[in-house]
PDB file of C-alpha atoms and ligand atoms in Angstrom:
ATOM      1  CA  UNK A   1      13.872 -14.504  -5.862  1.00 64.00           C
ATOM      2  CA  UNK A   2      13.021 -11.297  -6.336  1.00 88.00           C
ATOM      3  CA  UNK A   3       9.801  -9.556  -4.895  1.00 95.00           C
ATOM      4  CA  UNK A   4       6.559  -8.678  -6.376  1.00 96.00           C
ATOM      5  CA  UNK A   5       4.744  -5.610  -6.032  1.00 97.00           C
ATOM      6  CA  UNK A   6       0.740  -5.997  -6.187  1.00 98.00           C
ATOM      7  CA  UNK A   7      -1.186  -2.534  -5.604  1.00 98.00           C
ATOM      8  CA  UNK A   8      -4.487  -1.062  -5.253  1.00 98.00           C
ATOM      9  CA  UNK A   9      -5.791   2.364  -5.543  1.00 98.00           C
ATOM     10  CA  UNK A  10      -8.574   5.195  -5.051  1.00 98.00           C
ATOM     11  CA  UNK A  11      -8.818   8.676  -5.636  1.00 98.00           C
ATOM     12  CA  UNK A  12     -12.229  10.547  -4.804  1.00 97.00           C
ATOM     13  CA  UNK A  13     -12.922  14.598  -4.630  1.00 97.00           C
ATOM     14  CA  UNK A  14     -13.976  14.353  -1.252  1.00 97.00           C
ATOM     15  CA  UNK A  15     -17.826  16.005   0.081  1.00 97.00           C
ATOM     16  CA  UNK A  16     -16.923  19.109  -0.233  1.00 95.00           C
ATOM     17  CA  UNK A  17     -14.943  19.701  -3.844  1.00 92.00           C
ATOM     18  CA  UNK A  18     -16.504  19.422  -7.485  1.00 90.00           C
ATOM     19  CA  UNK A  19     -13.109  18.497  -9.174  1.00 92.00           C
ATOM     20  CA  UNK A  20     -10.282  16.030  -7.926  1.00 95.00           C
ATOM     21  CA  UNK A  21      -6.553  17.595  -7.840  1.00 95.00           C
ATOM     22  CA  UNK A  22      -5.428  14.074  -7.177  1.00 97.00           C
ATOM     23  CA  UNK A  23      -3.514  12.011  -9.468  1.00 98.00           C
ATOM     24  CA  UNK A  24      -2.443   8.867  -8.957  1.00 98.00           C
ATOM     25  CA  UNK A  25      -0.472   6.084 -10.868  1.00 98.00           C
ATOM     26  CA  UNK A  26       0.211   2.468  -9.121  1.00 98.00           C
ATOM     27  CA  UNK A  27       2.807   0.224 -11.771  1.00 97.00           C
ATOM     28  CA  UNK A  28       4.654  -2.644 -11.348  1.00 96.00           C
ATOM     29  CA  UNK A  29       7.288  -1.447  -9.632  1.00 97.00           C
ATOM     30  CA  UNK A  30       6.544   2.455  -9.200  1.00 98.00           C
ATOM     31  CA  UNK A  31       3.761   3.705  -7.003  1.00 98.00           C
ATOM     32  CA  UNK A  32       3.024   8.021  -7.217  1.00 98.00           C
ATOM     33  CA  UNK A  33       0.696   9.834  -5.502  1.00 98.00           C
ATOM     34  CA  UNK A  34       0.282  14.001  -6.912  1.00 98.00           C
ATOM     35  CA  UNK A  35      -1.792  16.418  -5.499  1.00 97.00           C
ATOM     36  CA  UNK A  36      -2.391  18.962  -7.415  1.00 95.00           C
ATOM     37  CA  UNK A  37      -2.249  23.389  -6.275  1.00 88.00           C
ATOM     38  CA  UNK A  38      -3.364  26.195  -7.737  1.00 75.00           C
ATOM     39  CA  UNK A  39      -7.168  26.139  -8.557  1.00 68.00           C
ATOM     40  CA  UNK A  40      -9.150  24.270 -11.234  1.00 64.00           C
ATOM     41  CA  UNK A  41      -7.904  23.183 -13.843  1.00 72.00           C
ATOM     42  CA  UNK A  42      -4.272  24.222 -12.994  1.00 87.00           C
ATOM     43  CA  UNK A  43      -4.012  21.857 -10.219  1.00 89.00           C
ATOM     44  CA  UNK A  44      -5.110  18.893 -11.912  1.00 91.00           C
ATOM     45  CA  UNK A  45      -2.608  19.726 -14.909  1.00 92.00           C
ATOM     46  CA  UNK A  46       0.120  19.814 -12.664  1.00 94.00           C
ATOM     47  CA  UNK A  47      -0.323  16.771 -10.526  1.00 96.00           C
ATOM     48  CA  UNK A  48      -0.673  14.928 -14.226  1.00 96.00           C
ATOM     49  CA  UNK A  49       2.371  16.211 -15.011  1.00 96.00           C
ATOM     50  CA  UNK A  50       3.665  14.418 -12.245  1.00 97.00           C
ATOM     51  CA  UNK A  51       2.593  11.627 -13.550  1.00 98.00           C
ATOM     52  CA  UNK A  52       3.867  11.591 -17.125  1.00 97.00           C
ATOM     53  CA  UNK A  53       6.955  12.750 -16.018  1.00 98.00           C
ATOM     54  CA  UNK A  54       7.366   9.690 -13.974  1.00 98.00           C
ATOM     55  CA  UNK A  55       5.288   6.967 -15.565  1.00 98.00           C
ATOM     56  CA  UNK A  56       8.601   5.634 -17.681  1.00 97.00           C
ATOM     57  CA  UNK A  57      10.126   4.595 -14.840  1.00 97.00           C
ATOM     58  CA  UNK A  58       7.723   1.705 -14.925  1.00 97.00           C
ATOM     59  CA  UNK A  59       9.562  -1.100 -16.334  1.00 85.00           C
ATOM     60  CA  UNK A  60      12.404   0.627 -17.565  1.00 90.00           C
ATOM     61  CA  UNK A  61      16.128  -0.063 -17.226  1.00 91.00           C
ATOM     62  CA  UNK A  62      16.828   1.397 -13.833  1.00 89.00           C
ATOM     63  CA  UNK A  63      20.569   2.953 -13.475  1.00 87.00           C
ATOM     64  CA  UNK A  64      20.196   4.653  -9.818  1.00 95.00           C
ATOM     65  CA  UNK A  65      16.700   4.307  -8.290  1.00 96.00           C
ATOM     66  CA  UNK A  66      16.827   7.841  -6.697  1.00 97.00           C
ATOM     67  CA  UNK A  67      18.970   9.561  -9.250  1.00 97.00           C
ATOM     68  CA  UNK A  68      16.368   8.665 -11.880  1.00 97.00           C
ATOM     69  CA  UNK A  69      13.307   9.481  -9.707  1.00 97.00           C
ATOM     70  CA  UNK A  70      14.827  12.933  -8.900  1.00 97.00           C
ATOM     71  CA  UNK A  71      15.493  13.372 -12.920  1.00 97.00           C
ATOM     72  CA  UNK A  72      11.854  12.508 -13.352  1.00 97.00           C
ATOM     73  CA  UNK A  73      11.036  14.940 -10.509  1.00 97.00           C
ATOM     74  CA  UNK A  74      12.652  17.721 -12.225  1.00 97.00           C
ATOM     75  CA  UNK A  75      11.657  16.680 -15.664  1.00 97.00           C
ATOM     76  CA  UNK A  76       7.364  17.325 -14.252  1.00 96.00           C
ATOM     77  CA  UNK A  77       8.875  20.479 -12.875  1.00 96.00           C
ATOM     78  CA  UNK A  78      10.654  21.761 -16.270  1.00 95.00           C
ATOM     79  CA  UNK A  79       6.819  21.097 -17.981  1.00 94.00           C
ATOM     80  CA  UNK A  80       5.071  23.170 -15.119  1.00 93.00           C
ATOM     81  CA  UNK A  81       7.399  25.605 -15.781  1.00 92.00           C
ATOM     82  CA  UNK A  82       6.895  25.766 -19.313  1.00 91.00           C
ATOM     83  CA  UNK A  83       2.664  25.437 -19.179  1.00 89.00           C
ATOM     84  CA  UNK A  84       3.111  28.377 -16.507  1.00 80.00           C
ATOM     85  CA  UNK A  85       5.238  30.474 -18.748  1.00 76.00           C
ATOM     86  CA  UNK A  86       2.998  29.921 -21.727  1.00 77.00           C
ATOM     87  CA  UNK A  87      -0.456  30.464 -19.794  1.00 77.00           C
ATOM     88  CA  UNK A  88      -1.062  33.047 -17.506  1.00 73.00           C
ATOM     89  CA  UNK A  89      -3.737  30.562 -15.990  1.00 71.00           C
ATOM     90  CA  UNK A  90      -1.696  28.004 -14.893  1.00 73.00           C
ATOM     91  CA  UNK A  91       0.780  30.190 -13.162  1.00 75.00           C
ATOM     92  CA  UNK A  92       1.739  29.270  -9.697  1.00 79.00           C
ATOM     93  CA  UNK A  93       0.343  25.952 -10.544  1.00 89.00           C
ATOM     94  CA  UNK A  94       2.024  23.214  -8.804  1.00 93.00           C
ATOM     95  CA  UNK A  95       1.554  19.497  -7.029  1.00 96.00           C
ATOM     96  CA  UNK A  96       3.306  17.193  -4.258  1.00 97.00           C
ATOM     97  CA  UNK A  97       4.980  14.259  -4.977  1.00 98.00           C
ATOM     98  CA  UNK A  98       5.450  11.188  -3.104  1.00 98.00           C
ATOM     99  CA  UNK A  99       6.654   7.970  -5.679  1.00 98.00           C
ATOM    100  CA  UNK A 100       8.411   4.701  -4.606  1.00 98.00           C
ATOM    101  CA  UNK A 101      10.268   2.660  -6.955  1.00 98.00           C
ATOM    102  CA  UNK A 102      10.908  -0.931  -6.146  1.00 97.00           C
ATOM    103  CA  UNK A 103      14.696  -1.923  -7.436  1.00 94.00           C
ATOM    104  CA  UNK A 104      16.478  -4.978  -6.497  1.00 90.00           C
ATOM    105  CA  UNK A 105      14.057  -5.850  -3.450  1.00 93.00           C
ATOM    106  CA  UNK A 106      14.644  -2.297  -2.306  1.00 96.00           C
ATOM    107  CA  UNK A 107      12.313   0.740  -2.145  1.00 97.00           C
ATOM    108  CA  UNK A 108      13.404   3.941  -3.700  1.00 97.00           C
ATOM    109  CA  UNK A 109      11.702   7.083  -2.319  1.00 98.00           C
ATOM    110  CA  UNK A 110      11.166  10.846  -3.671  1.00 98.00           C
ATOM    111  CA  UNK A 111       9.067  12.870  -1.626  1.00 98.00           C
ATOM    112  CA  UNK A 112       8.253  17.076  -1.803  1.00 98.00           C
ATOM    113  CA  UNK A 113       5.142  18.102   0.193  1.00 97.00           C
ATOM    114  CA  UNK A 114       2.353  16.896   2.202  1.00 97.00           C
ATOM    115  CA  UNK A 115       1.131  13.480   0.210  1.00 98.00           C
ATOM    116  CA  UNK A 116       2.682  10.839   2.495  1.00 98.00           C
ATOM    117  CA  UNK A 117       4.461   7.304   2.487  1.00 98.00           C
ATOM    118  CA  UNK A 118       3.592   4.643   5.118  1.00 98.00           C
ATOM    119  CA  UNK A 119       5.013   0.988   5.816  1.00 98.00           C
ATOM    120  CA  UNK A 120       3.530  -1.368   7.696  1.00 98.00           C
ATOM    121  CA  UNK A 121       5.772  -4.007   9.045  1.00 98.00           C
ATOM    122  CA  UNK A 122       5.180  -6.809  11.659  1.00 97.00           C
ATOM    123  CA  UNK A 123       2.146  -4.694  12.537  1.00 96.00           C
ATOM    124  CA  UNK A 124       4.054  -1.059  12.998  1.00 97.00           C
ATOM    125  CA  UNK A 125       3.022   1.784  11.347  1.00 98.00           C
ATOM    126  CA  UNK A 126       6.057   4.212  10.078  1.00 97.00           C
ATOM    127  CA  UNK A 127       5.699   6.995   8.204  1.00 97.00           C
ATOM    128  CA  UNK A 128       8.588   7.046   6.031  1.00 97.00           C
ATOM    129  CA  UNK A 129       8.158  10.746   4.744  1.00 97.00           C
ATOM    130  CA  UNK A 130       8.334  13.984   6.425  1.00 96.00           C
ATOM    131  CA  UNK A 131       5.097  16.874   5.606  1.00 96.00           C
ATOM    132  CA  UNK A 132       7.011  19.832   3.601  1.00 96.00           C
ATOM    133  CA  UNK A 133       4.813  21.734   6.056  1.00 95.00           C
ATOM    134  CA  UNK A 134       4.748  25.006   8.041  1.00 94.00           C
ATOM    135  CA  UNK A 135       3.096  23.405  10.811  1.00 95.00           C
ATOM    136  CA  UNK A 136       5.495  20.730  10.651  1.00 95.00           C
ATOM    137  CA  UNK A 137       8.524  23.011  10.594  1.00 94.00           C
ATOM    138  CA  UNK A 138       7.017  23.964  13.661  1.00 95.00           C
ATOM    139  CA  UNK A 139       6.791  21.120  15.199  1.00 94.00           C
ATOM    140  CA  UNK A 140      10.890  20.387  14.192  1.00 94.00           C
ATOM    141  CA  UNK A 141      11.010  23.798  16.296  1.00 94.00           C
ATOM    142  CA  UNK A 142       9.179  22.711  19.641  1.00 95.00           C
ATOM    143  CA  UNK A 143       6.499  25.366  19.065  1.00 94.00           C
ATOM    144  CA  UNK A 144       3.934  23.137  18.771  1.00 95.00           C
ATOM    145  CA  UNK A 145       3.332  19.563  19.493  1.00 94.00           C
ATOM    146  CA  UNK A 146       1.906  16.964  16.874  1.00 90.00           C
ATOM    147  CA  UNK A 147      -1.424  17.096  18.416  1.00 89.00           C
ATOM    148  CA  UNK A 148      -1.295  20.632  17.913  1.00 93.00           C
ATOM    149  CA  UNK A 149      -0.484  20.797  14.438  1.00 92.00           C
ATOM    150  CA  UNK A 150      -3.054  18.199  13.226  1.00 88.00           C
ATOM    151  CA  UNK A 151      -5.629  21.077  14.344  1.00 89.00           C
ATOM    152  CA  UNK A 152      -3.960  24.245  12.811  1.00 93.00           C
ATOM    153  CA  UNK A 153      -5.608  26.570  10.608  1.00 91.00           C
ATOM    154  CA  UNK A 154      -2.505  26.424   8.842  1.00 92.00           C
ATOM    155  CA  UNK A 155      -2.120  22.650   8.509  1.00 89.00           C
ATOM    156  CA  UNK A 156      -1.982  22.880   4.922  1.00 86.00           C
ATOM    157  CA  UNK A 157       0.253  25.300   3.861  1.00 91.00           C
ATOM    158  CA  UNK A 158       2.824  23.452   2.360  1.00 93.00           C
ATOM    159  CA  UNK A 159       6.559  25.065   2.070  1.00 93.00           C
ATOM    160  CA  UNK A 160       7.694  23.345  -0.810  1.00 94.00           C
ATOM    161  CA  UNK A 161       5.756  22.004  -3.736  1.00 94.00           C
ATOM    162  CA  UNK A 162       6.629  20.759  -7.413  1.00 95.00           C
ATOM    163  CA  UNK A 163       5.766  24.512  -8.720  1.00 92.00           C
ATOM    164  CA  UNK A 164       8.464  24.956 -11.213  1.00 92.00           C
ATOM    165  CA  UNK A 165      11.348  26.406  -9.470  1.00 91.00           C
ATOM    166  CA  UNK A 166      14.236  25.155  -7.541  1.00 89.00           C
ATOM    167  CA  UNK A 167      13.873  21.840  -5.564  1.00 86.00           C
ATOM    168  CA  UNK A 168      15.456  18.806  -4.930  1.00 90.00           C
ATOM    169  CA  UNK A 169      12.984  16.220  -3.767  1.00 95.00           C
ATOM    170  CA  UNK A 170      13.977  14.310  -0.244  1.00 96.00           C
ATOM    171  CA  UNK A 171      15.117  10.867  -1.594  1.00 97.00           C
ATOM    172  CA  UNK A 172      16.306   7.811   0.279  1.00 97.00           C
ATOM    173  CA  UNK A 173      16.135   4.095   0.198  1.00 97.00           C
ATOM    174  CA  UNK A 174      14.847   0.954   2.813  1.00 97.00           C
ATOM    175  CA  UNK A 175      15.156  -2.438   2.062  1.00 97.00           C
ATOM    176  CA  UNK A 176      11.740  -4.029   0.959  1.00 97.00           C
ATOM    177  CA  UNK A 177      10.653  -7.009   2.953  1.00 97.00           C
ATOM    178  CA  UNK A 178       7.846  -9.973   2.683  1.00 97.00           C
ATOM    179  CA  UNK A 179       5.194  -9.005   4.180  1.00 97.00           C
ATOM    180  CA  UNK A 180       5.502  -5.037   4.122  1.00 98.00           C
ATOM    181  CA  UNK A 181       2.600  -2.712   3.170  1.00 98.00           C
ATOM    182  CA  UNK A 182       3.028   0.421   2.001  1.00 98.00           C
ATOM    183  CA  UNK A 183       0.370   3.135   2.025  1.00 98.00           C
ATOM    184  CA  UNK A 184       0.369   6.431  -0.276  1.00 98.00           C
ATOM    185  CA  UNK A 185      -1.912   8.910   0.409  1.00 98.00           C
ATOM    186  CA  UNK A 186      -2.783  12.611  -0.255  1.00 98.00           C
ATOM    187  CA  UNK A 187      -3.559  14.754   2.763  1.00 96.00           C
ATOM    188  CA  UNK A 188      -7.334  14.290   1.921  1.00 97.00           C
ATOM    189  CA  UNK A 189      -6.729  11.064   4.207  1.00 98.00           C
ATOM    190  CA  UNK A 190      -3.859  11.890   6.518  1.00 97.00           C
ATOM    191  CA  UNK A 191      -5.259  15.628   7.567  1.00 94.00           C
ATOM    192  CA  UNK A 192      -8.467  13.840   9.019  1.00 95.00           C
ATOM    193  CA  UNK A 193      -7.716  10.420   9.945  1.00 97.00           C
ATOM    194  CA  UNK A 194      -4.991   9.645  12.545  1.00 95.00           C
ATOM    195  CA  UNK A 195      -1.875   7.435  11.730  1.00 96.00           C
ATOM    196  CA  UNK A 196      -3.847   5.171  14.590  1.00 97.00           C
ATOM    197  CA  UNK A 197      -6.769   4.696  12.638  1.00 98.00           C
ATOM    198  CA  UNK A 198      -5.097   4.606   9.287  1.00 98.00           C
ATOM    199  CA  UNK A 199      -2.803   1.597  10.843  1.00 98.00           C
ATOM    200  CA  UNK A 200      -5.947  -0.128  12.084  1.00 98.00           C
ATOM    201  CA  UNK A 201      -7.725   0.146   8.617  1.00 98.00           C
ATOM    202  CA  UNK A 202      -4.086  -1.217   6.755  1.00 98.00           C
ATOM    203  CA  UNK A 203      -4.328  -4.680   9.353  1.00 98.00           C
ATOM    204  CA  UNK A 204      -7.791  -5.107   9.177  1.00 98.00           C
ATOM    205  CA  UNK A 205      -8.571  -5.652   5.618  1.00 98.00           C
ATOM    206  CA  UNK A 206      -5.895  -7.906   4.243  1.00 97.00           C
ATOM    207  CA  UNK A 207      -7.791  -7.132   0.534  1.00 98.00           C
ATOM    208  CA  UNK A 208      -6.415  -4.529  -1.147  1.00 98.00           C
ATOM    209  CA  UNK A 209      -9.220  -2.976  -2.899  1.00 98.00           C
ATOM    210  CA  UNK A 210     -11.553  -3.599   0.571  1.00 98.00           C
ATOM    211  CA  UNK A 211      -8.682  -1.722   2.196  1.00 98.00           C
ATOM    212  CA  UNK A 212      -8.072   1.449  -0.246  1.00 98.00           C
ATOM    213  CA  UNK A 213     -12.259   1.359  -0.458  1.00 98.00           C
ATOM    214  CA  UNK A 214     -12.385   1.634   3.941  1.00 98.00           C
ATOM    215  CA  UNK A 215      -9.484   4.730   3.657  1.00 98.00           C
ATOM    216  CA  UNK A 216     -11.688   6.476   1.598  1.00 98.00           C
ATOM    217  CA  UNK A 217     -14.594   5.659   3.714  1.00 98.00           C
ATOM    218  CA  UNK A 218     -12.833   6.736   6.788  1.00 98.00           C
ATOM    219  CA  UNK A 219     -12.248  10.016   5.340  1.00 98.00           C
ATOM    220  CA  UNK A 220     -15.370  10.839   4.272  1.00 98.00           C
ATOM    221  CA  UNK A 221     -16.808   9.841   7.678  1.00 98.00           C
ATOM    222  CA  UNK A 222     -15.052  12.815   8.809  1.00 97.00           C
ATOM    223  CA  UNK A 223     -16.191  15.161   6.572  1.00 97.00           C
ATOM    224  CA  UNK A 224     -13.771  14.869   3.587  1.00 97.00           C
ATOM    225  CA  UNK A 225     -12.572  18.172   3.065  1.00 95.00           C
ATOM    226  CA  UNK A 226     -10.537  17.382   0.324  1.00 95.00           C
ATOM    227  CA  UNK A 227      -9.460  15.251  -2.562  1.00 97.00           C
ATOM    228  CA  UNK A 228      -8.544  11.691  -0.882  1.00 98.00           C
ATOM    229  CA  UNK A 229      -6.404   9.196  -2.726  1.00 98.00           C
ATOM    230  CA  UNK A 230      -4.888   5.865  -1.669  1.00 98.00           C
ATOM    231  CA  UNK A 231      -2.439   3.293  -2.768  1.00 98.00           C
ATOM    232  CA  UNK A 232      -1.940   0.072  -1.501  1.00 98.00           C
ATOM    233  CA  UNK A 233       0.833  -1.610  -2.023  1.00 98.00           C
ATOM    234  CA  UNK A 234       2.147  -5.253  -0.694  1.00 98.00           C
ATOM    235  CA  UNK A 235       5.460  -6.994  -1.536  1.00 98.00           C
ATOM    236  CA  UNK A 236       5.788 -10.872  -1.686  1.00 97.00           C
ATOM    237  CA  UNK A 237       7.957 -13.316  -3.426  1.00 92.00           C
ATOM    238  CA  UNK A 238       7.639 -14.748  -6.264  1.00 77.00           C
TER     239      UNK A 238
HETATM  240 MN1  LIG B 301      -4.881  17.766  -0.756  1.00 83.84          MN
END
């Protein structure tokens, strides 16, 4: 028996923002969170890209999980390049990505920037992505500690983005189980609410919807600085 995917999501622009960045898609079997850089519109364009580029993967005959995610990857990239080269406006455009494709009961990951992926299993909390960060680079380094970064002015400047150059996404695989949540979420949640409280919030409301509907909450309770967006995703058998 193989396992189902069920999913919920939200995307709001936050107190502070007129226009949402975010894009989100939530399939199937393929779950993508893209936050969109470079100003209005260019940021929304590009984090729509994202999802275009990766939408097909939905459903379709899957080869390699990860090999076709990173073709996907680069196929958004290849039309940022192109909407950059063609309109002075959109250049430097760019967006995160952070998409999980279930194949075969196992979760296929491709991750550049600071959106985020988070399982919950037998109550644990892991974050199964690492920030494309500066402050996190410094963390890597010892020069700061965790705490530390979560307060930096620089917090979000990300190193590497979906911005039409070079790149490789980070890709990688974990066996999906029963039981697992997973949580995607733009940095509009993770900058201001603590893995602690996001765990908390993923336990206590076993609904989907309540659950993506309380992230969103939590983040505007502290101030929502930014476009928030969550997925929700559980896995079950048939
Ligand atoms: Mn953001």
């Amino acid at each position: 028996m193989t396992l189902i995917m069920r999913t919920a999501d939200a995307s709001d622009p936050g107190l502070v923002r007129s226009n949402n960045e975010d894009a989100a898609y939530a399939g199937d079997r393929l779950v993508v969170v893209a936050d969109g850089i470079g100003g209005q519109p260019a940021g929304e364009v590009a984090s729509e890209f994202v999802i275009r580029a990766l939408r097909p993967l939905d459903g379709a005959p899957v080869v390699d999980p990860t090999t076709d995610l990173a073709a996907a990857v680069e196929e958004a990239n290849r039309l940022i390049r192109e909407a950059g080269g063609a309109d002075p406006a959109s250049t430097g455009m760019g967006t995160t990505v952070t998409a999980v494709l279930l194949h075969d009961d196992r979760l296929a990951l491709a991750h550049i920037g600071d959106s985020r992926c988070y399982l919950l299993r037998d109550g644990r909390l892991h974050q199964l992505t690492r920030d494309d960060t500066l402050v996190q680079g410094l963390v890597d380094e010892g020069v700061l500690t965790p705490e530390e970064a979560r307060r930096h002015p620089q917090r979000s400047v990300v190193t590497r983005a979906v911005q039409g150059g070079d790149l490789m996404p980070a890709v990688g695989t974990v066996a999906a189980e029963p039981g697992d949540r997973l949580l995607l979420c733009s940095d509009g949640l993770s900058d201001v609410v603590d893995d602690a409280a996001i765990g908390q919030a993923l336990i206590a409301y076993p609904d989907r919807q309540h659950c993506v509907e309380q992230l969103i909450k939590l983040a505007h309770q502290a101030g929502a600085p930014d476009n928030v967006t969550a997925i929700v995703a559980d896995f079950s058998r048939a």
